[in-house]
mmCIF file of C-alpha atoms in Angstrom:
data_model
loop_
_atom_site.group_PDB
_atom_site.id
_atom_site.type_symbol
_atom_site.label_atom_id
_atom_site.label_comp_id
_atom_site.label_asym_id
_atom_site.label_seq_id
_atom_site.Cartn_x
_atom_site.Cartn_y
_atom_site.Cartn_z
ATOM 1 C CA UNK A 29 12.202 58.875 -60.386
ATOM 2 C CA UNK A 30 13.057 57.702 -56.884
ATOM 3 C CA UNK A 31 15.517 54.783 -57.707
ATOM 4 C CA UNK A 32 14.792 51.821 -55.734
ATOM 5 C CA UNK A 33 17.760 49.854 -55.758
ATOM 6 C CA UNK A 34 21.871 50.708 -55.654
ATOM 7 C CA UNK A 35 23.541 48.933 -58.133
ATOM 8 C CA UNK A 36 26.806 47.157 -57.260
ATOM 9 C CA UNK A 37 30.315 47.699 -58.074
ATOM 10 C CA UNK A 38 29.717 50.384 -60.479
ATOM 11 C CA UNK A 39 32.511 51.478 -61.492
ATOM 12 C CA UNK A 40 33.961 48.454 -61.700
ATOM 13 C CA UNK A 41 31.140 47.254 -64.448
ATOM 14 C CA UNK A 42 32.075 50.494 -66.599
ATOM 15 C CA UNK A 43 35.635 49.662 -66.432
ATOM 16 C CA UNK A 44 35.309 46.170 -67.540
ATOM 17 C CA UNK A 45 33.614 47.088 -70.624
ATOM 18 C CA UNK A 46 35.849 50.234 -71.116
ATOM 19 C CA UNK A 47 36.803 48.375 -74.815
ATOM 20 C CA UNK A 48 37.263 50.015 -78.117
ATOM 21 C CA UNK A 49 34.689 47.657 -79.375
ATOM 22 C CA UNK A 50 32.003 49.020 -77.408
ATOM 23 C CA UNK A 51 33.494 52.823 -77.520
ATOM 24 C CA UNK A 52 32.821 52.237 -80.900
ATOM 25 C CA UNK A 53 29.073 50.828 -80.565
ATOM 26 C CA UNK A 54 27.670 47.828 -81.165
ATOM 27 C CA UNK A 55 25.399 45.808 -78.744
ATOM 28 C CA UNK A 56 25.293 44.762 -75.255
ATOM 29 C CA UNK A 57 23.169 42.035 -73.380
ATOM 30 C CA UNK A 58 22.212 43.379 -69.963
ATOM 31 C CA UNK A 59 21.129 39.793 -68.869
ATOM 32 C CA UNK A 60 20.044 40.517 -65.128
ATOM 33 C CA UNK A 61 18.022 44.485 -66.234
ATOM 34 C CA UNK A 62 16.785 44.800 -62.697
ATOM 35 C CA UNK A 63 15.528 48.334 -62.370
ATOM 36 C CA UNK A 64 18.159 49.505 -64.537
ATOM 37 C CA UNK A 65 21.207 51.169 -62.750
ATOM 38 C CA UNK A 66 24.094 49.258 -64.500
ATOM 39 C CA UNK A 67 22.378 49.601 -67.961
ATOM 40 C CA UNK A 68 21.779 53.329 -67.309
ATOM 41 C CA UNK A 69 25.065 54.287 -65.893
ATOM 42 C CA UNK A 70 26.876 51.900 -69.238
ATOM 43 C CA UNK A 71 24.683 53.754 -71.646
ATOM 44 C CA UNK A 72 25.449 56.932 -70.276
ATOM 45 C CA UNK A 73 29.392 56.104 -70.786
ATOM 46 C CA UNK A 74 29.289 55.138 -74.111
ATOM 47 C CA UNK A 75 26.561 56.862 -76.231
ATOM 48 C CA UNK A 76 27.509 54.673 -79.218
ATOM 49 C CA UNK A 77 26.524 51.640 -77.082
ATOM 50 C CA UNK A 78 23.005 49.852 -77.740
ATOM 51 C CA UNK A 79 21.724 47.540 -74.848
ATOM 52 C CA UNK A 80 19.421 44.647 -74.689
ATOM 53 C CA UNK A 81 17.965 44.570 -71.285
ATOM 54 C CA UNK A 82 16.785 41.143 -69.694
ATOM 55 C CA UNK A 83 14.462 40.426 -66.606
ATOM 56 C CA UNK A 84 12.095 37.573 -65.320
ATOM 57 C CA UNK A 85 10.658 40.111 -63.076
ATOM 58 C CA UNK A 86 7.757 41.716 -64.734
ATOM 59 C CA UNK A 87 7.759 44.970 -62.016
ATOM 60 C CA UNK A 88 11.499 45.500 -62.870
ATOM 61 C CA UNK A 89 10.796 45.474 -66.156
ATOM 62 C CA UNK A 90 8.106 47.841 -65.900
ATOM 63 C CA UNK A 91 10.237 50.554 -63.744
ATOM 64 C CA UNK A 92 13.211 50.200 -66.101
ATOM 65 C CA UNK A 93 11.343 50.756 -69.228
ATOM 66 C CA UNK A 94 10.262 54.078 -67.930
ATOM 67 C CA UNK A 95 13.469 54.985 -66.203
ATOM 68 C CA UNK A 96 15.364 53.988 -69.513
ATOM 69 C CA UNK A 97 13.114 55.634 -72.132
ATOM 70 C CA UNK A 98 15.133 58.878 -72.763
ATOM 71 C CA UNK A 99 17.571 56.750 -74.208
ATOM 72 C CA UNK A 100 14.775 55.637 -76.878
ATOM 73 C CA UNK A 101 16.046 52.961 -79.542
ATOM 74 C CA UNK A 102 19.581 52.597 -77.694
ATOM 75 C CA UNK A 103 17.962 50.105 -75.518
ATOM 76 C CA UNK A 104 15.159 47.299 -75.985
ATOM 77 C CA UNK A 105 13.275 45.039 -73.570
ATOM 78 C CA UNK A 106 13.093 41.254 -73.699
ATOM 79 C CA UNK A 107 10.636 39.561 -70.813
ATOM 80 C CA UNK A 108 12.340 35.950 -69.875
ATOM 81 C CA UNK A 109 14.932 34.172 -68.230
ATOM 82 C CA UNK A 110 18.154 34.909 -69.404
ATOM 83 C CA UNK A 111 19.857 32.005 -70.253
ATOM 84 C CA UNK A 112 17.396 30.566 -73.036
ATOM 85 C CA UNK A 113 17.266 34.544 -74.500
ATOM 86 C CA UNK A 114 21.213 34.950 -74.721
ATOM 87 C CA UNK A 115 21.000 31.447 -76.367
ATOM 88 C CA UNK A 116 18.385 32.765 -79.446
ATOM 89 C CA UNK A 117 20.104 35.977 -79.671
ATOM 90 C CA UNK A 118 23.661 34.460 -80.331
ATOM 91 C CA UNK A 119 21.989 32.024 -82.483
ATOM 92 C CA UNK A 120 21.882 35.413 -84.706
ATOM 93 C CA UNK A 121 24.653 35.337 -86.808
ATOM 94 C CA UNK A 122 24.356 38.990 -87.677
ATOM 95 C CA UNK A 123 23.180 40.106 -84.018
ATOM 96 C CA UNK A 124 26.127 38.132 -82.999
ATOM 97 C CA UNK A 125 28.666 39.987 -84.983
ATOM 98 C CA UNK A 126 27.463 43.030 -83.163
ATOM 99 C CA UNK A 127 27.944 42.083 -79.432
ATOM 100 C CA UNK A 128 30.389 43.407 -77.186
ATOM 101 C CA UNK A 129 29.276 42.324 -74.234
ATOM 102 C CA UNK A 130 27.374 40.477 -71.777
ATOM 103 C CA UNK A 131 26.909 41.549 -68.231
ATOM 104 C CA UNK A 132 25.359 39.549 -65.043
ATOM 105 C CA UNK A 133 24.258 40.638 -61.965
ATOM 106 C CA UNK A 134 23.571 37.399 -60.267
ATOM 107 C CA UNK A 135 21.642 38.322 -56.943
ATOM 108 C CA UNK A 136 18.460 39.740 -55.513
ATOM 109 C CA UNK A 137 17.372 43.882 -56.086
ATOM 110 C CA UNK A 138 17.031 45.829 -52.871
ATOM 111 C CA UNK A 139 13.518 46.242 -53.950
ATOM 112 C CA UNK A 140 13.118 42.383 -53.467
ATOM 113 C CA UNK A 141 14.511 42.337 -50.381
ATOM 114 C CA UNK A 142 12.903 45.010 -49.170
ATOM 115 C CA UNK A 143 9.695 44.641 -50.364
ATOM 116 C CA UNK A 144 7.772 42.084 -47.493
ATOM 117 C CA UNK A 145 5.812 40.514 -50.155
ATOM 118 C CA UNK A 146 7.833 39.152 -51.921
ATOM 119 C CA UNK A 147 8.480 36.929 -49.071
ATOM 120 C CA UNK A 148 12.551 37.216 -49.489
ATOM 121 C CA UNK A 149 13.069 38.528 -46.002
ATOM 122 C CA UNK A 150 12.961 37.292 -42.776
ATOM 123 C CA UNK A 151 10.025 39.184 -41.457
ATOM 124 C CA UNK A 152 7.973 38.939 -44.388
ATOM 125 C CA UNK A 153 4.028 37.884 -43.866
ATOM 126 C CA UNK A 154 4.955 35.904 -47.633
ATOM 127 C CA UNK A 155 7.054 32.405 -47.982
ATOM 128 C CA UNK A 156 7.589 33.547 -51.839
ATOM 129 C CA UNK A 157 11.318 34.163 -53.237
ATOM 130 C CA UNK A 158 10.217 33.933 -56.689
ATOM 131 C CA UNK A 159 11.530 36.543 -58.973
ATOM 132 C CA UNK A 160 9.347 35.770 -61.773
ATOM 133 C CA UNK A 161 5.594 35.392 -59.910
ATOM 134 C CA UNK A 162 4.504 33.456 -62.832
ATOM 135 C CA UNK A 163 6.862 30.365 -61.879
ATOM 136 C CA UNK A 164 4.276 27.762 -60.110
ATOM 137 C CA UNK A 165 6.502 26.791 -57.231
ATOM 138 C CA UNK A 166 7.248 29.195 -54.699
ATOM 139 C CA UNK A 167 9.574 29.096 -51.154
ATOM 140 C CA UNK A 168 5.923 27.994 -49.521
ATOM 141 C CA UNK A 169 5.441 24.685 -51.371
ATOM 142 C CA UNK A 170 9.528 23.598 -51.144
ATOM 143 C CA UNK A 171 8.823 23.948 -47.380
ATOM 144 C CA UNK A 172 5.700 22.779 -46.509
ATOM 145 C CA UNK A 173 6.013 19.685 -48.765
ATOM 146 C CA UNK A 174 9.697 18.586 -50.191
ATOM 147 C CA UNK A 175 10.443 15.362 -48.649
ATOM 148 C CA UNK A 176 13.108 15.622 -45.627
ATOM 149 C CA UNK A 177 16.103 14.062 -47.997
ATOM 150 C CA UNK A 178 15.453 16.750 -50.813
ATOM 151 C CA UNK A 179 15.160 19.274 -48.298
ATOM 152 C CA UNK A 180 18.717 18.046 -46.986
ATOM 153 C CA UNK A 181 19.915 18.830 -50.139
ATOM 154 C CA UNK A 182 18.919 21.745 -50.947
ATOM 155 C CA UNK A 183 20.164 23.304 -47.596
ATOM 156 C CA UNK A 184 23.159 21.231 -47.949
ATOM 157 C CA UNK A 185 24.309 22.071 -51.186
ATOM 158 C CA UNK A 186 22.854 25.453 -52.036
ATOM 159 C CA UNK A 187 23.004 27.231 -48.241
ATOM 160 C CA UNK A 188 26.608 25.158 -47.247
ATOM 161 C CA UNK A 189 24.762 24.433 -44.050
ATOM 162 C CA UNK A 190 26.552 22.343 -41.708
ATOM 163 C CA UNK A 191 24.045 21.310 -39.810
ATOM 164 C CA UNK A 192 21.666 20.444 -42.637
ATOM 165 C CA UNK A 193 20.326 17.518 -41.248
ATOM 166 C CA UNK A 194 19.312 19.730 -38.412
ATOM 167 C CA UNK A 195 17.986 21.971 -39.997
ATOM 168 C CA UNK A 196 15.729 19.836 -42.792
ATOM 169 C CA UNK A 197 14.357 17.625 -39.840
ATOM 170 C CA UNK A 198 12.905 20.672 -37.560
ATOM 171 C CA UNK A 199 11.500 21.875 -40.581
ATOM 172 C CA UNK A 200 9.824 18.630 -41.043
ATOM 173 C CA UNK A 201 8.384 17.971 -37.340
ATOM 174 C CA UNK A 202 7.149 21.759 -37.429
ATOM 175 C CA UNK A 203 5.194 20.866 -40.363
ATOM 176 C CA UNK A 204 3.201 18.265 -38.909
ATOM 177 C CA UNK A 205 2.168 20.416 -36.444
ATOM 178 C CA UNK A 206 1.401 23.438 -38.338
ATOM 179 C CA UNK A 207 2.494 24.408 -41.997
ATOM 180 C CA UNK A 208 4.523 27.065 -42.557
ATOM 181 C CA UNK A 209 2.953 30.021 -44.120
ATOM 182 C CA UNK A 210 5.295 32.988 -43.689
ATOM 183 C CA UNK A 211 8.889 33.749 -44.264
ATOM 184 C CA UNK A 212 8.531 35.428 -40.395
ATOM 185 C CA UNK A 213 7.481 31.576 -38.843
ATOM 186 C CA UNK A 214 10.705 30.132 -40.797
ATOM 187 C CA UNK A 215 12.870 32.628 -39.328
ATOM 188 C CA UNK A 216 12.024 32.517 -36.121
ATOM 189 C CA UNK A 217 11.804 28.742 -35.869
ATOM 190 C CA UNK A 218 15.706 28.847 -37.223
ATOM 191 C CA UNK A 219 16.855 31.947 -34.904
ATOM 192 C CA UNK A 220 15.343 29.306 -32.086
ATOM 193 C CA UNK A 221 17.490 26.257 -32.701
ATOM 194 C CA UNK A 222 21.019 28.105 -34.363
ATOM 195 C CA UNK A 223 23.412 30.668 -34.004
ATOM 196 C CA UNK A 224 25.481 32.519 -35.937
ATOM 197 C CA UNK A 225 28.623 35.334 -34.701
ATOM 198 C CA UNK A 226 27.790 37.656 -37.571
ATOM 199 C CA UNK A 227 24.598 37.057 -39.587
ATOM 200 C CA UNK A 228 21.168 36.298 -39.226
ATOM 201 C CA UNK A 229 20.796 32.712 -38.333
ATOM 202 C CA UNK A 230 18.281 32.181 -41.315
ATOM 203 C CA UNK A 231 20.540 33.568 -43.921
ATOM 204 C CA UNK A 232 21.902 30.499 -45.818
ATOM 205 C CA UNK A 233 18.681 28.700 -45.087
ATOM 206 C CA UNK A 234 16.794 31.486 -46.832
ATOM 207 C CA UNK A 235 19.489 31.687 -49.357
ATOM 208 C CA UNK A 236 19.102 27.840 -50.400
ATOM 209 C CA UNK A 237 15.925 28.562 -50.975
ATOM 210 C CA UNK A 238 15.630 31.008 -52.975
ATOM 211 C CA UNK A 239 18.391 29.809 -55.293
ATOM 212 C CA UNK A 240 16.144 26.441 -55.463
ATOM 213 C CA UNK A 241 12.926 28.107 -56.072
ATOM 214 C CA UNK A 242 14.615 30.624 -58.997
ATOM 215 C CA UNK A 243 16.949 27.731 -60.489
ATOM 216 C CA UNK A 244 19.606 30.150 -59.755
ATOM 217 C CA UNK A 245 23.149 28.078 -60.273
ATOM 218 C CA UNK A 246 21.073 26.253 -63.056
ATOM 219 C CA UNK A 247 20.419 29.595 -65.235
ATOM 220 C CA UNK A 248 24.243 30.412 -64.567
ATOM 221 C CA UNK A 249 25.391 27.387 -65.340
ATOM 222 C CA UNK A 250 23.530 27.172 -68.639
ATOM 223 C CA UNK A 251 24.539 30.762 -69.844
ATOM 224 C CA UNK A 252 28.164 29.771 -69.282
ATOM 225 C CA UNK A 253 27.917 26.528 -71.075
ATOM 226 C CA UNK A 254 26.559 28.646 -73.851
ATOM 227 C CA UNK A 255 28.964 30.642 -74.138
ATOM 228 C CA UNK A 256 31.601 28.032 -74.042
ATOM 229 C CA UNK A 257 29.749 26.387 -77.096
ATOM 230 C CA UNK A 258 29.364 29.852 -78.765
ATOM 231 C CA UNK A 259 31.913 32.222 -77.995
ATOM 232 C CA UNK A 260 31.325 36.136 -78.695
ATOM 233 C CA UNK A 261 33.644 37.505 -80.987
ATOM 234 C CA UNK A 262 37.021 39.104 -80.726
ATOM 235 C CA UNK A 263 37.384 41.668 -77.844
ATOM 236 C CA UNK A 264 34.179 40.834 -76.381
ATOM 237 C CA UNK A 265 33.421 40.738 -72.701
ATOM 238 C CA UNK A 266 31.671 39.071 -70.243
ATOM 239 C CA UNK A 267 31.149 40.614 -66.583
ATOM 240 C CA UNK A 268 29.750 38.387 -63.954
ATOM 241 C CA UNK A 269 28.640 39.500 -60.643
ATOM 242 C CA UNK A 270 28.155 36.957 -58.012
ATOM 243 C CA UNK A 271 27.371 37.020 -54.286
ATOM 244 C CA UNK A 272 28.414 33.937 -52.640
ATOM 245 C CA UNK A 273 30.789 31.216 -53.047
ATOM 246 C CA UNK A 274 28.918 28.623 -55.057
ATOM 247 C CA UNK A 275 28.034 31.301 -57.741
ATOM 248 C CA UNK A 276 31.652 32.865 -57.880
ATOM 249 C CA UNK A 277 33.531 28.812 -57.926
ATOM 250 C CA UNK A 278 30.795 28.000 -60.956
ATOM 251 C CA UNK A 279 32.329 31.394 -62.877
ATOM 252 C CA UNK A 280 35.966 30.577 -61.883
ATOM 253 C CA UNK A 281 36.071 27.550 -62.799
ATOM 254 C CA UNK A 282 34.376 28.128 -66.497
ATOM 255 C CA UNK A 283 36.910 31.265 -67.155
ATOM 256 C CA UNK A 284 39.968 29.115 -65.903
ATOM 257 C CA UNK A 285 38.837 26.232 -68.636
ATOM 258 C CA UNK A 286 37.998 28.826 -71.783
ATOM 259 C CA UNK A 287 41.863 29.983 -70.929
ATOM 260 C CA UNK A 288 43.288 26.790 -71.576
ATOM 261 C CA UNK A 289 45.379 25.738 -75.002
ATOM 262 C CA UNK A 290 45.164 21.732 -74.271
ATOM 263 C CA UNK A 291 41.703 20.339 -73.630
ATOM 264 C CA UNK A 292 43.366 16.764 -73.430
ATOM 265 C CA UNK A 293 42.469 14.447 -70.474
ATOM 266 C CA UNK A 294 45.180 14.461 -68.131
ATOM 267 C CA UNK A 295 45.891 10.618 -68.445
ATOM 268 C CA UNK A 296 47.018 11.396 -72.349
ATOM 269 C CA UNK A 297 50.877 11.132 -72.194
ATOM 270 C CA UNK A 298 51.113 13.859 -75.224
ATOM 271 C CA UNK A 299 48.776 16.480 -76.396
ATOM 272 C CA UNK A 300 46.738 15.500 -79.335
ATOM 273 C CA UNK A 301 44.066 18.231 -79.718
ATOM 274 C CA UNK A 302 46.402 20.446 -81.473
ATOM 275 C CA UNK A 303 46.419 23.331 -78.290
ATOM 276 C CA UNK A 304 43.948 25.854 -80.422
ATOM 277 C CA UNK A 305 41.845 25.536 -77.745
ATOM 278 C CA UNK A 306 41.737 29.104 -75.530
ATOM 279 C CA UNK A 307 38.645 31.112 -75.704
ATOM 280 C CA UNK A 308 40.433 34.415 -74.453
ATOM 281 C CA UNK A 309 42.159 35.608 -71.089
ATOM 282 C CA UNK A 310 40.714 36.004 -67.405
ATOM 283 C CA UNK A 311 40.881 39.788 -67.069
ATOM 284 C CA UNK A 312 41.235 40.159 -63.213
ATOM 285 C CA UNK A 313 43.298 37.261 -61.183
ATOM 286 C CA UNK A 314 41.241 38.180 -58.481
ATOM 287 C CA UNK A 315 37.276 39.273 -58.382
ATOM 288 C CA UNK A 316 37.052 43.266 -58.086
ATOM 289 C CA UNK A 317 35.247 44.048 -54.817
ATOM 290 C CA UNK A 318 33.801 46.782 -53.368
ATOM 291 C CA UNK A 319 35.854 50.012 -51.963
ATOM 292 C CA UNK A 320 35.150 51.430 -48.833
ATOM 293 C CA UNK A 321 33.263 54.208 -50.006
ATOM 294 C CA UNK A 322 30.955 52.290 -51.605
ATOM 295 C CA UNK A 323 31.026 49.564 -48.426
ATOM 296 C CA UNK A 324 29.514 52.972 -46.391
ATOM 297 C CA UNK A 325 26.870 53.816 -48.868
ATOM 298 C CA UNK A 326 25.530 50.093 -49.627
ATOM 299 C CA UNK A 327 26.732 47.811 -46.872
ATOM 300 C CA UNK A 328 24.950 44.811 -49.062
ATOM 301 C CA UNK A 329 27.998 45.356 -51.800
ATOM 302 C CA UNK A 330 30.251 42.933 -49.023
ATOM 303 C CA UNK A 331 29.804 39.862 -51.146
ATOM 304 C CA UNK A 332 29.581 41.317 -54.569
ATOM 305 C CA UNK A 333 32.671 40.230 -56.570
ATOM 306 C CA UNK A 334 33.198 40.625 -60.190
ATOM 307 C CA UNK A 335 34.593 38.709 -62.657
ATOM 308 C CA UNK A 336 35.810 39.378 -66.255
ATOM 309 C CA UNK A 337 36.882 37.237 -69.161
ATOM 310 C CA UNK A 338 37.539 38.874 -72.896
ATOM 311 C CA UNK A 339 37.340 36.680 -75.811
ATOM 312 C CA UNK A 340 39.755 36.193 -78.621
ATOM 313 C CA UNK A 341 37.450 35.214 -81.591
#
């Protein structure tokens, strides 16, 4: 099969979950499936490992249940968005004594990207962005029809655009005179009024809103809250890849509370909660990043960074 997407930081993923506990076998919850590279490559490793794959994107889904089949039962398919799955599934006592691992790969597929119509890149004939086409709003509608204070927002808080004001209030005039009805006419009416030294003047605008229109920070935010609530067993990992700053703070900061023994509030003069309280350590004190080799094969592996905690039980 020709593969339509490079999978990030690799070898890094295999090394993270290079455990005894998943040497061993048990289960792991592939919660971003995509078309399969990082679930193929961990099964591959460790042929005593079973993986639950997870995707909101029904043609990913599709490519990765035939590229994974010759692994037959070692791997099953669940349609969905992955924070409300991991929730049932760990509501499994017995499936939950069986988990190793969870892995996240929080970004968008080459075959997204590349694909115009989709209507994730900038000279797409689409305004789409949604990774699962059954979702009723799309890029189009938050465009044509958010008021100029929500779009402010969104550009403000999810594309850290300085000039978000700006930027929400062209958008706004433009749409009086004619609505937007391609990712191209977005583009090139934000390539018109900014600049930018080393990316595409569009690309925080574009990446605000697709992280609105897919509820991106939401769905991370909710997996790690359920996994604070319902930690995975002893020597279990999570792996989180992230590609921008808001994404990678949200994972910091979660790992850097499950590591702590107090949970007090920091006006208490003397700890009362008994310090029994640590989830597990931070395995990295730094994210792992790309090498240069793999910077020269996949030049979109610059922003990747990866994360790991391991629990204690």
């Amino acid at each position: 099969m020709e593969i339509p997407h490079i999978s990030v930081l690799l070898e890094q993923v295999l090394e993270s979950f290079d455990t005894q506990e998943v040497q061993k076998g048990g289960v792991l919850l592939d919660c971003t499936l995509g078309f399969g590279g990082h679930s193929c490559a961990l099964l591959e490793a460790y042929p005593n490992l079973e993986i639950i794959g997870i995707d909101q994107d029904k043609d990913a889904l599709a490519f990765s249940m035939q590229r994974l089949k010759k692994f037959g039962n070692r791997i099953c398919f669940r349609d969905g968005r992955y924070s409300a799955i991991v929730k049932e599934l760990l509501s499994d006592k017995n499936l939950k004594q069986r988990i190793v691992g969870i892995l996240a790969d929080i970004g968008v597929s080459s075959m997204q990207f590349d694909n115009k119509e989709r209507g994730f890149c900038f000279d797409s004939p689409n305004l789409d962005m949604r990774m699962d086409q059954m979702r009723q709003e799309s890029a189009k509608e938050i465009v044509n029809h958010y008021k100029l204070n929500d779009l402010e927002r969104i550009f403000r808080d999810f594309g850290e655009i300085r000039e978000y004001k700006k930027l929400a209030r062209l958008i706004v005039e433009q749409r009086k005179i004619e609505k937007f009805d391609s990712a191209k006419s977005l583009s090139e009416l934000i390539a018109r009024h900014f600049k930018h030294p080393k990316i595409h003047p569009a690309t925080q605008a574009f990446q605000a809103l697709r992280i609105a229109v897919n509820d991106e920070l939401g769905e991370l935010e909710r997996l790690l809250q359920c996994l604070s609530e319902n930690p995975l067993n002893k020597g279990a990992r999570v792996s989180i890849i992230s590609f921008h700053s808001l994404e990678d703070r949200l994972v910091k900061q979660y790992f850097k509370e499950w590591e702590k023994d107090c949970i007090c509030d920091s006006s208490v003069i003397r700890c009362v909660c008994g310090k029994k309280h640590r989830k597990g350590k931070n395995l990295y004190k730094k994210p792992l990043c790309a090498d240069e080799k793999e910077l020269k094969e996949n030049p979109r592996s610059r922003s990747a960074k990866l994360r790991s905690f391991e629990f204690r039980g």
